[in-house]
Structures are given as C-alpha cells and as structure tokens.
Coordinates of C-alpha atoms in Angstrom, one line a residue:
M223 CA -28.6 -2.4 -0.4
K224 CA -26.0 -3.0 -3.1
Q225 CA -27.0 -1.9 -6.9
L226 CA -27.2 -4.7 -9.3
R227 CA -26.3 -4.5 -12.9
H228 CA -28.6 -7.8 -13.5
K229 CA -30.8 -8.8 -11.1
D230 CA -31.0 -12.6 -12.1
A231 CA -27.7 -12.6 -13.2
R232 CA -24.4 -14.5 -11.1
P233 CA -21.9 -14.2 -13.2
M234 CA -19.6 -15.8 -10.3
M235 CA -22.2 -19.5 -10.4
D236 CA -19.9 -21.3 -11.9
L237 CA -22.8 -23.2 -14.4
V238 CA -22.7 -19.2 -15.7
A239 CA -19.1 -18.3 -15.7
K240 CA -18.8 -21.3 -18.1
K241 CA -21.6 -20.4 -20.4
V242 CA -19.0 -16.6 -20.9
F243 CA -16.0 -18.5 -21.3
S244 CA -17.2 -20.7 -23.5
N245 CA -17.6 -17.6 -25.8
T246 CA -13.7 -17.4 -27.4
E247 CA -13.9 -13.8 -28.3
V248 CA -14.6 -12.8 -25.1
T249 CA -12.5 -15.2 -23.4
A250 CA -9.9 -14.2 -26.2
Q251 CA -10.4 -10.2 -24.5
F252 CA -10.1 -11.3 -20.8
I253 CA -7.3 -13.0 -21.2
R254 CA -5.2 -9.7 -23.4
D255 CA -6.9 -7.6 -20.2
L256 CA -5.6 -9.8 -17.5
L257 CA -2.0 -11.1 -19.2
D258 CA -1.2 -8.3 -21.2
L259 CA -0.1 -10.5 -24.4
P260 CA -1.6 -10.1 -27.7
V261 CA -3.6 -12.3 -27.8
A262 CA -5.3 -13.3 -31.8
S263 CA -7.6 -16.2 -30.7
V264 CA -8.5 -18.5 -28.6
K265 CA -10.0 -21.8 -28.4
L266 CA -10.9 -24.2 -25.6
L267 CA -9.2 -27.7 -24.1
D268 CA -11.1 -27.6 -21.4
G269 CA -13.5 -26.8 -18.9
A270 CA -16.5 -26.0 -21.7
Q271 CA -18.7 -29.0 -20.8
I272 CA -21.9 -29.3 -18.8
H273 CA -21.8 -32.4 -15.8
A274 CA -23.7 -33.9 -14.0
K275 CA -22.0 -35.1 -10.2
P276 CA -23.1 -38.6 -9.2
Y277 CA -24.9 -36.9 -6.5
K278 CA -27.5 -35.5 -8.4
D279 CA -30.1 -34.9 -5.0
L280 CA -27.5 -32.2 -4.0
L281 CA -26.2 -30.9 -6.8
P282 CA -27.7 -32.0 -10.2
F283 CA -25.9 -29.5 -13.0
V284 CA -22.4 -29.2 -12.2
T285 CA -19.6 -27.3 -14.2
H286 CA -15.9 -28.2 -13.5
V287 CA -14.7 -24.4 -12.6
D288 CA -11.5 -24.7 -14.4
V289 CA -11.5 -23.0 -17.9
L290 CA -8.3 -24.5 -19.9
A291 CA -7.8 -22.1 -22.6
E292 CA -5.2 -21.9 -25.5
L293 CA -3.8 -19.0 -27.5
D294 CA -2.8 -18.9 -31.0
D295 CA 0.8 -19.3 -29.9
G296 CA 0.3 -22.2 -27.9
T297 CA 0.4 -20.4 -24.6
Q298 CA -2.4 -21.8 -21.7
V299 CA -4.0 -20.1 -19.6
I300 CA -6.2 -21.4 -17.1
I301 CA -8.8 -19.8 -15.6
E302 CA -10.3 -20.4 -11.6
I303 CA -13.4 -18.8 -10.4
Q304 CA -13.4 -19.2 -6.2
V305 CA -16.4 -18.4 -4.4
A306 CA -15.9 -19.7 -1.3
M307 CA -12.7 -19.4 0.9
Q308 CA -10.3 -21.9 1.0
V309 CA -7.5 -22.0 2.9
D310 CA -5.0 -23.8 0.5
F311 CA -6.6 -22.2 -2.5
I312 CA -3.2 -20.2 -4.1
K313 CA -1.1 -23.5 -3.4
R314 CA -4.0 -25.6 -5.6
L315 CA -4.1 -22.6 -8.9
W316 CA 0.6 -23.5 -8.5
L317 CA -0.6 -27.3 -8.1
Y318 CA -3.1 -26.8 -11.5
I319 CA 0.0 -24.8 -13.3
C320 CA 2.3 -27.8 -12.3
E321 CA 0.5 -30.7 -13.2
Q322 CA -0.8 -29.0 -17.1
V323 CA 2.9 -28.6 -17.6
S324 CA 3.7 -32.2 -16.7
Q325 CA 0.8 -33.8 -18.9
N326 CA 2.6 -31.3 -21.6
L327 CA 5.5 -33.1 -21.3
D328 CA 4.3 -36.5 -21.1
K329 CA 2.6 -36.1 -24.2
Y330 CA 5.5 -34.6 -25.9
K331 CA 7.2 -38.0 -24.5
K332 CA 4.5 -40.3 -26.1
E333 CA 5.5 -38.9 -29.4
G334 CA 8.6 -39.3 -28.8
V335 CA 10.6 -36.4 -27.6
D336 CA 13.8 -36.8 -25.8
T337 CA 14.1 -36.8 -22.4
H338 CA 17.8 -33.8 -23.2
Y339 CA 15.0 -31.6 -25.7
L340 CA 11.7 -31.3 -23.1
S341 CA 12.7 -28.3 -22.6
Q342 CA 12.8 -26.7 -26.1
E343 CA 9.1 -28.2 -26.1
L344 CA 8.2 -26.3 -23.1
I345 CA 5.3 -23.4 -23.0
P346 CA 4.4 -21.5 -20.8
V347 CA 1.2 -22.3 -18.3
Y348 CA -0.2 -19.2 -16.4
A349 CA -3.5 -18.9 -14.6
I350 CA -6.2 -16.4 -13.5
A351 CA -8.1 -16.6 -10.6
I352 CA -11.4 -14.7 -10.2
T353 CA -12.1 -14.3 -6.3
E354 CA -15.5 -13.3 -4.5
K355 CA -12.8 -13.1 -1.1
P356 CA -10.0 -11.2 -0.5
Y357 CA -6.7 -13.3 -0.1
F358 CA -4.4 -10.4 0.3
D359 CA -4.2 -8.6 3.6
D360 CA -4.3 -4.3 1.2
N361 CA -6.5 -3.0 -0.6
R362 CA -5.6 -3.9 -3.9
A363 CA -8.3 -5.5 -5.9
I364 CA -5.9 -7.0 -7.9
H365 CA -2.9 -8.9 -8.0
M366 CA -0.1 -10.0 -10.0
F367 CA 2.6 -12.2 -9.8
S368 CA 5.9 -13.6 -12.1
M369 CA 9.1 -14.2 -11.8
R370 CA 11.9 -11.3 -11.1
D371 CA 14.6 -10.6 -9.6
D372 CA 14.9 -9.8 -5.9
E373 CA 17.1 -6.4 -6.7
N374 CA 15.8 -4.7 -9.8
R375 CA 13.0 -6.7 -10.2
E376 CA 13.6 -7.3 -13.5
E377 CA 11.5 -10.3 -15.1
L378 CA 13.3 -13.5 -16.5
K379 CA 12.0 -14.1 -19.5
V380 CA 12.9 -17.0 -21.6
K381 CA 12.3 -17.8 -25.8
F382 CA 9.7 -20.6 -25.9
K383 CA 9.0 -22.5 -29.1
G384 CA 7.2 -20.7 -31.4
I385 CA 6.7 -17.2 -29.9
E386 CA 8.8 -14.1 -30.6
E387 CA 9.2 -12.0 -28.1
K388 CA 10.6 -13.5 -24.7
R389 CA 8.4 -14.8 -21.9
N390 CA 8.0 -14.5 -17.9
L391 CA 7.9 -18.7 -16.6
I392 CA 5.3 -17.8 -15.0
R393 CA 2.0 -15.3 -14.7
M394 CA -0.8 -15.6 -11.4
V395 CA -3.1 -13.2 -11.8
F396 CA -5.8 -13.0 -9.1
L397 CA -9.0 -10.5 -9.0
E398 CA -10.4 -10.2 -5.5
I399 CA -14.3 -9.2 -6.2
E400 CA -14.7 -7.9 -2.9
K401 CA -12.1 -5.1 -2.3
Y402 CA -13.9 -3.6 -5.6
R403 CA -14.0 0.3 -4.9
E404 CA -15.8 2.5 -7.5
N405 CA -13.2 5.3 -7.6
T406 CA -9.8 2.7 -7.7
M407 CA -7.2 4.5 -9.4
E408 CA -5.7 0.5 -11.2
N409 CA -6.1 0.0 -14.9
Y410 CA -9.8 -0.2 -15.8
Q411 CA -9.0 -2.6 -18.8
K412 CA -8.7 -5.2 -15.7
I413 CA -11.5 -3.3 -13.5
R414 CA -14.5 -3.7 -16.3
W415 CA -14.2 -8.2 -15.6
I416 CA -14.5 -7.0 -11.5
E417 CA -17.5 -5.4 -12.2
F418 CA -18.9 -8.0 -15.0
F419 CA -17.8 -11.0 -12.6
G420 CA -19.5 -9.1 -9.3
N421 CA -22.6 -7.8 -11.6
K422 CA -22.0 -4.2 -10.5
P423 CA -22.6 -0.8 -12.8
Y424 CA -20.1 0.0 -15.0
T425 CA -18.0 3.0 -14.4
H426 CA -17.4 3.8 -17.9
E427 CA -19.0 2.8 -21.1
P428 CA -18.8 -0.3 -21.6
E429 CA -17.6 -1.5 -25.2
K430 CA -19.0 -3.5 -27.5
I431 CA -17.2 -7.2 -25.8
M432 CA -18.6 -6.2 -22.4
E433 CA -21.6 -5.9 -24.2
Q434 CA -21.5 -8.7 -25.6
A435 CA -20.4 -10.4 -22.4
D436 CA -23.1 -9.4 -20.8
S437 CA -26.0 -10.4 -23.2
I438 CA -24.7 -13.7 -22.4
I439 CA -25.3 -14.0 -19.0
N440 CA -29.3 -12.5 -19.1
P441 CA -30.5 -16.0 -18.7
R442 CA -33.8 -14.8 -20.5
K443 CA -31.9 -15.8 -24.0
W444 CA -31.0 -19.2 -22.5
S445 CA -32.3 -22.4 -23.7
E446 CA -35.6 -23.7 -21.2
E447 CA -32.8 -26.1 -21.0
E448 CA -30.4 -24.2 -19.5
K449 CA -32.6 -22.1 -17.6
S450 CA -33.8 -25.3 -16.0
M451 CA -30.1 -26.2 -14.8
F452 CA -29.7 -22.2 -14.0
D453 CA -32.9 -21.8 -11.8
E454 CA -32.6 -25.3 -10.2
R455 CA -28.3 -24.7 -9.5
R456 CA -29.5 -21.3 -7.8
R457 CA -31.6 -23.0 -5.6
D458 CA -28.9 -25.4 -4.1
F459 CA -27.0 -22.6 -3.5
D460 CA -29.6 -20.9 -1.7
G461 CA -30.4 -23.4 0.1
Y462 CA -26.7 -24.3 0.9
Y463 CA -26.0 -20.5 1.8
A464 CA -29.4 -21.0 3.9
H465 CA -28.0 -23.3 5.8
L466 CA -24.6 -22.0 6.4
A467 CA -26.4 -18.8 8.1
Y468 CA -28.6 -21.8 10.2
V469 CA -25.6 -23.2 11.5
K470 CA -23.4 -19.5 11.6
E471 CA -26.3 -18.3 13.7
E472 CA -26.8 -22.0 15.6
K473 CA -22.4 -21.9 16.4
E474 CA -23.5 -18.1 17.6
Q475 CA -25.8 -19.2 19.8
A476 CA -24.0 -21.8 21.4
I477 CA -20.9 -19.9 22.3
V478 CA -23.2 -17.0 23.7
E479 CA -24.8 -19.6 26.1
G480 CA -21.4 -20.8 26.6
L481 CA -20.4 -18.2 28.0
Q482 CA -23.2 -17.5 29.5
Q483 CA -23.5 -20.8 31.5
G484 CA -19.6 -20.6 32.5
L485 CA -19.9 -16.9 33.9
Q486 CA -22.6 -18.1 36.2
Q487 CA -20.6 -20.9 36.8
G488 CA -17.7 -19.1 38.0
I489 CA -20.1 -16.5 40.2
E490 CA -21.2 -19.8 42.1
Q491 CA -17.5 -21.1 42.1
G492 CA -16.8 -17.4 43.9
L493 CA -18.8 -17.1 45.7
Q494 CA -18.4 -20.8 47.2
Q495 CA -15.4 -20.0 47.3
G496 CA -15.9 -17.1 49.4
R497 CA -17.4 -18.4 51.7
E498 CA -14.9 -21.2 52.3
E499 CA -12.3 -18.8 52.9
G500 CA -14.5 -16.6 54.6
I501 CA -15.1 -19.3 57.6
E502 CA -11.1 -20.5 57.2
Q503 CA -10.6 -17.0 58.1
G504 CA -13.0 -16.9 61.2
I505 CA -11.7 -19.6 62.4
A506 CA -8.1 -18.6 62.4
Q507 CA -9.5 -15.2 64.3
E508 CA -11.1 -17.0 67.1
R509 CA -7.6 -18.8 67.0
V510 CA -6.5 -15.5 67.6
K511 CA -8.7 -14.9 70.2
T512 CA -8.2 -17.5 72.6
I513 CA -4.6 -18.1 72.1
N514 CA -4.6 -14.1 73.3
M515 CA -6.8 -14.8 76.2
I516 CA -4.8 -18.6 76.7
V517 CA -1.6 -16.1 76.9
D518 CA -2.8 -12.9 79.5
L519 CA -3.9 -16.1 81.9
V520 CA -0.5 -16.7 82.5
K521 CA 1.2 -14.2 82.5
E522 CA -1.7 -13.2 85.7
G523 CA -0.2 -16.0 87.1
N524 CA -3.9 -17.6 86.6
L525 CA -2.7 -20.9 84.3
T526 CA 0.6 -22.7 84.3
K527 CA 2.5 -22.8 81.3
E528 CA 1.5 -26.5 80.4
I529 CA -1.9 -25.8 81.3
G530 CA -2.5 -23.2 78.6
A531 CA 0.1 -25.2 75.9
R532 CA -2.2 -28.1 76.7
K533 CA -5.4 -26.2 76.1
L534 CA -4.3 -24.5 73.0
N535 CA -2.6 -28.3 71.7
L536 CA 0.9 -26.7 71.9
S537 CA 4.2 -28.0 73.2
E538 CA 4.9 -25.3 75.7
Q539 CA 8.6 -24.5 74.0
E540 CA 5.6 -23.8 70.9
F541 CA 3.5 -21.6 73.3
E542 CA 6.8 -19.9 74.7
K543 CA 6.9 -18.3 71.0
Y544 CA 3.3 -16.9 72.4
L545 CA 4.9 -14.8 75.7

C-alpha cells in the first residue's frame, strides 16, 4: 500500500487545492519555485471562491479549479489542477492563456488605449499544471516549456512594461504526479510540490512554507462548514470512482463474454464448414471413381463411348479427355 503523508488529506481535490492557493504566501513560493521568478507578493484575481453548482444532487460543493494569480510586477499565472486524463488538456491550458491575454487587451481598449499601442501594455501570462496522470512519454515528472530558438535553444525574451528584466513571451510548466520517484535527480524545489500534492512523504526536511501548506490541507483545522463540504465532496468522488471501477469491470466482462461467444461461433462455423467441405470432397472422390470405372469398361469394349459419355452426363468430346 502506498504510504501517505496525511491519511485524511486529498491535496489534488479541487476544494482542497483551492484552499491551499488561497494562501498567498504559499502561492507565492509555489510560483517562485516552479517559474524561477523573483516573486515578492501575490494576489488572487480568480479562483478563491467556492461555488455550488445548479445540479446539487451530483456535486454539491464545487470550486473553480483554475487559479489566476497576479504577481507584484503584473505577471499573471494560471494554475490548473487536473485529476482525470483529458485528451485535449494541453490545448485547453493554452486556450486559457490566450483568453487571458485577450481579456487583458480588452481591458486596455476600454481604458482608451489606442490599438497601435496595445502591444506596449501587454503583460506576460504563464501557466502551471499539476496533473495526476502523465501527458508526456518519458520518465520526467517535470516539463517546462518556453519559446526558444530551434538551433541554439536561446530563449525569446522581450521587454514588458513595468518589469526590469526581459521575460519569455510564454511559459508552461507541468508537474505529473504519477511519474514521481523518490530517487529523482530533478530540482527538489520543484519536486517537493509533487510530493505535497501527491500526498507523499517528503524526502527532504520540509521548510517552514511546506509545513504551512501542510497545515492548510489538514481537515482537523477546518471550520465545520469546510469539513462538511470536504466530507460530502469526498463521498461524491468515492462514489464516482467506484462507479468508474464498476463500469470498467462490466466492460471487461462484456469483452470476455464477447470473445468467448465469438470463439464458440467460430468453432461452430468451422465445424459446419468442415462438414460441408468433407461432403463435397467425398462427392468429388466418388465422381472420380465412377469416371475411372466407366473409362475401364469402354477401354475393355464392354461399353461404347457414346453410352459411357451419357452415363457421366458428358459430351463425347468431353469424355474423350478421360480415355
């Protein structure tokens, strides 16, 4: 059984992750570690609210999984928690970035900034994804992407308003929980967040910020309302995953039964075909025997060619071939 750091905590649950990132100190360190940026402070623009969906019978307490944080220099960071595998998740994450850039430009337009000068107001929008399932075909648990030159790997950096150093136009970081290995050689400042969200024992002595993050996900320190939300949400997910397991088992059983039925049908068809071919082969063999017998009688002078051909339903010309 896999060892857990906290028995009752589920850091990848959207409700819990939302509570973690509502702490701006933890969020600042998280972004600092993953994007290697000099973050002094962070404020949340979106993602701090807990919402109840209209279909309460299914998921009573739901949060917006996406977190939009703004750094002190204006840089915006989208944080996405992804538990289930989604085919187009990476494209969807890119779409979030594009939408945010577009919204920022629309804001400047409303403020009266001329279209010609909109590029001067552009601010960098980056993304960090924490995924339970792997999306890349290798053993690395961390992937970092930015715009680079194809030959010498030089980063494409530009000057942004209000930021001293040049920054890359786009950056995307992926943490894949299932690929985590204790003996990994990757940067531990990043790996520790995989240990945190994967609820795995820390392989290094946790710093104060990680202890602070751990205290946030401990349900015993939550309010009664938050505990109620967590318990009900957990029951929903347990039921959902139990349903998925049942569906998987039923599908596998249906496949086995289908294969067995197909095999049985194949055997029966094979036997039937064998019987039919056997009959045809037997008839053919008897036909050969009859032809040989009549040919012998004709050769011995006991039958004429005309009579022999008639007995075999052949023309005399066809019968000549057997003589």
